[in-house]
């Protein structure tokens, strides 16, 4: 996670359920993070995320301490990206 004027935070995500994947190469995923507060700490971002039932957009909702939504960024350098990730678990790399 990158916040202006602060050191980057790195996270590990385990994809639990993947819809369709186009391509067969390693891909670094970039997500847009939206939360109820202007600043999220690593504990706020950590947790389980799922694709809401009936959602027509590619979004994941979850988190541990507060509701957070993740949407895939369109900035993926031309690499293939998953069409839809159904669920994943995020944790800070240093744990």
PDB file of C-alpha atoms in Angstrom:
ATOM      1  CA  UNK A   1       0.000   0.000   0.000  1.00  0.00           C
ATOM      2  CA  UNK A   2       1.374   3.406  -0.885  1.00  0.00           C
ATOM      3  CA  UNK A   3       0.392   6.580   0.916  1.00  0.00           C
ATOM      4  CA  UNK A   4       2.047   9.881   0.008  1.00  0.00           C
ATOM      5  CA  UNK A   5       4.844  10.840   2.446  1.00  0.00           C
ATOM      6  CA  UNK A   6       4.729   7.456   4.209  1.00  0.00           C
ATOM      7  CA  UNK A   7       6.713   4.245   3.672  1.00  0.00           C
ATOM      8  CA  UNK A   8       5.031   1.582   1.538  1.00  0.00           C
ATOM      9  CA  UNK A   9       3.271  -1.307   3.262  1.00  0.00           C
ATOM     10  CA  UNK A  10       3.430  -4.713   1.600  1.00  0.00           C
ATOM     11  CA  UNK A  11       0.763  -7.387   1.813  1.00  0.00           C
ATOM     12  CA  UNK A  12       0.325 -11.025   0.834  1.00  0.00           C
ATOM     13  CA  UNK A  13      -2.991 -12.141  -0.629  1.00  0.00           C
ATOM     14  CA  UNK A  14      -4.191 -15.718  -0.951  1.00  0.00           C
ATOM     15  CA  UNK A  15      -6.802 -16.035  -3.699  1.00  0.00           C
ATOM     16  CA  UNK A  16      -9.404 -18.489  -2.447  1.00  0.00           C
ATOM     17  CA  UNK A  17     -11.748 -18.628  -5.419  1.00  0.00           C
ATOM     18  CA  UNK A  18     -11.067 -17.409  -8.941  1.00  0.00           C
ATOM     19  CA  UNK A  19     -13.735 -16.954 -11.621  1.00  0.00           C
ATOM     20  CA  UNK A  20     -11.991 -17.003 -15.010  1.00  0.00           C
ATOM     21  CA  UNK A  21      -8.345 -16.302 -15.729  1.00  0.00           C
ATOM     22  CA  UNK A  22      -7.147 -15.133 -19.118  1.00  0.00           C
ATOM     23  CA  UNK A  23      -3.482 -15.974 -19.682  1.00  0.00           C
ATOM     24  CA  UNK A  24      -0.909 -18.203 -18.055  1.00  0.00           C
ATOM     25  CA  UNK A  25       1.675 -15.814 -16.650  1.00  0.00           C
ATOM     26  CA  UNK A  26       2.454 -14.392 -13.221  1.00  0.00           C
ATOM     27  CA  UNK A  27       0.506 -11.197 -12.643  1.00  0.00           C
ATOM     28  CA  UNK A  28       0.895  -8.531  -9.987  1.00  0.00           C
ATOM     29  CA  UNK A  29      -2.556  -7.214  -9.158  1.00  0.00           C
ATOM     30  CA  UNK A  30      -3.146  -3.573  -8.343  1.00  0.00           C
ATOM     31  CA  UNK A  31      -6.251  -2.633  -6.390  1.00  0.00           C
ATOM     32  CA  UNK A  32      -8.030   0.626  -5.653  1.00  0.00           C
ATOM     33  CA  UNK A  33      -8.902   0.669  -1.949  1.00  0.00           C
ATOM     34  CA  UNK A  34     -11.930   2.500  -0.575  1.00  0.00           C
ATOM     35  CA  UNK A  35     -12.693   2.739   3.134  1.00  0.00           C
ATOM     36  CA  UNK A  36     -14.802   4.737   5.576  1.00  0.00           C
ATOM     37  CA  UNK A  37     -11.849   6.801   6.824  1.00  0.00           C
ATOM     38  CA  UNK A  38      -9.182   8.903   5.038  1.00  0.00           C
ATOM     39  CA  UNK A  39      -6.305   6.696   6.293  1.00  0.00           C
ATOM     40  CA  UNK A  40      -6.247   2.922   6.645  1.00  0.00           C
ATOM     41  CA  UNK A  41      -3.711   1.103   8.777  1.00  0.00           C
ATOM     42  CA  UNK A  42      -2.425  -2.373   7.928  1.00  0.00           C
ATOM     43  CA  UNK A  43      -4.846  -3.921  10.416  1.00  0.00           C
ATOM     44  CA  UNK A  44      -7.742  -2.225   8.617  1.00  0.00           C
ATOM     45  CA  UNK A  45      -6.788  -3.699   5.247  1.00  0.00           C
ATOM     46  CA  UNK A  46      -6.007  -7.204   6.532  1.00  0.00           C
ATOM     47  CA  UNK A  47      -8.788  -9.770   6.503  1.00  0.00           C
ATOM     48  CA  UNK A  48     -11.093 -11.698   4.235  1.00  0.00           C
ATOM     49  CA  UNK A  49     -12.750 -10.248   1.140  1.00  0.00           C
ATOM     50  CA  UNK A  50     -15.553 -11.684  -0.976  1.00  0.00           C
ATOM     51  CA  UNK A  51     -17.418 -10.705  -4.118  1.00  0.00           C
ATOM     52  CA  UNK A  52     -20.868  -9.542  -2.954  1.00  0.00           C
ATOM     53  CA  UNK A  53     -23.698 -11.747  -4.146  1.00  0.00           C
ATOM     54  CA  UNK A  54     -25.485 -10.144  -7.064  1.00  0.00           C
ATOM     55  CA  UNK A  55     -22.825  -7.471  -7.614  1.00  0.00           C
ATOM     56  CA  UNK A  56     -22.455  -6.681 -11.296  1.00  0.00           C
ATOM     57  CA  UNK A  57     -19.089  -4.985 -10.944  1.00  0.00           C
ATOM     58  CA  UNK A  58     -15.704  -6.500 -10.195  1.00  0.00           C
ATOM     59  CA  UNK A  59     -15.435  -5.562  -6.507  1.00  0.00           C
ATOM     60  CA  UNK A  60     -14.493  -7.286  -3.259  1.00  0.00           C
ATOM     61  CA  UNK A  61     -15.797  -6.236   0.159  1.00  0.00           C
ATOM     62  CA  UNK A  62     -14.414  -7.115   3.576  1.00  0.00           C
ATOM     63  CA  UNK A  63     -11.622  -6.255   5.973  1.00  0.00           C
ATOM     64  CA  UNK A  64     -11.134  -6.870   9.674  1.00  0.00           C
ATOM     65  CA  UNK A  65     -11.951  -3.718  11.623  1.00  0.00           C
ATOM     66  CA  UNK A  66     -13.949  -1.654   9.140  1.00  0.00           C
ATOM     67  CA  UNK A  67     -15.746  -2.111   5.827  1.00  0.00           C
ATOM     68  CA  UNK A  68     -13.294  -1.835   2.939  1.00  0.00           C
ATOM     69  CA  UNK A  69     -13.898  -2.344  -0.775  1.00  0.00           C
ATOM     70  CA  UNK A  70     -11.310  -3.336  -3.360  1.00  0.00           C
ATOM     71  CA  UNK A  71     -11.668  -2.822  -7.102  1.00  0.00           C
ATOM     72  CA  UNK A  72      -9.023  -3.962  -9.599  1.00  0.00           C
ATOM     73  CA  UNK A  73      -7.040  -1.131 -11.125  1.00  0.00           C
ATOM     74  CA  UNK A  74      -6.888  -0.882 -14.902  1.00  0.00           C
ATOM     75  CA  UNK A  75      -3.149  -0.254 -14.617  1.00  0.00           C
ATOM     76  CA  UNK A  76      -1.711  -3.711 -15.260  1.00  0.00           C
ATOM     77  CA  UNK A  77       0.916  -3.007 -17.924  1.00  0.00           C
ATOM     78  CA  UNK A  78      -0.828  -5.018 -20.623  1.00  0.00           C
ATOM     79  CA  UNK A  79      -0.693  -8.262 -18.622  1.00  0.00           C
ATOM     80  CA  UNK A  80      -3.718 -10.516 -18.360  1.00  0.00           C
ATOM     81  CA  UNK A  81      -5.838 -10.043 -15.247  1.00  0.00           C
ATOM     82  CA  UNK A  82      -8.457 -12.255 -13.671  1.00  0.00           C
ATOM     83  CA  UNK A  83     -11.955 -11.545 -14.883  1.00  0.00           C
ATOM     84  CA  UNK A  84     -13.279 -11.967 -11.355  1.00  0.00           C
ATOM     85  CA  UNK A  85     -11.750 -12.998  -8.061  1.00  0.00           C
ATOM     86  CA  UNK A  86     -14.513 -14.396  -5.858  1.00  0.00           C
ATOM     87  CA  UNK A  87     -12.638 -14.280  -2.544  1.00  0.00           C
ATOM     88  CA  UNK A  88      -9.215 -13.636  -1.074  1.00  0.00           C
ATOM     89  CA  UNK A  89      -7.440 -13.219   2.261  1.00  0.00           C
ATOM     90  CA  UNK A  90      -4.998 -10.336   2.834  1.00  0.00           C
ATOM     91  CA  UNK A  91      -2.348 -10.073   5.543  1.00  0.00           C
ATOM     92  CA  UNK A  92       0.696  -7.830   6.075  1.00  0.00           C
ATOM     93  CA  UNK A  93       3.941  -9.432   4.834  1.00  0.00           C
ATOM     94  CA  UNK A  94       5.695  -8.951   8.170  1.00  0.00           C
ATOM     95  CA  UNK A  95       3.293 -11.266  10.076  1.00  0.00           C
TER      96      UNK A  95
END
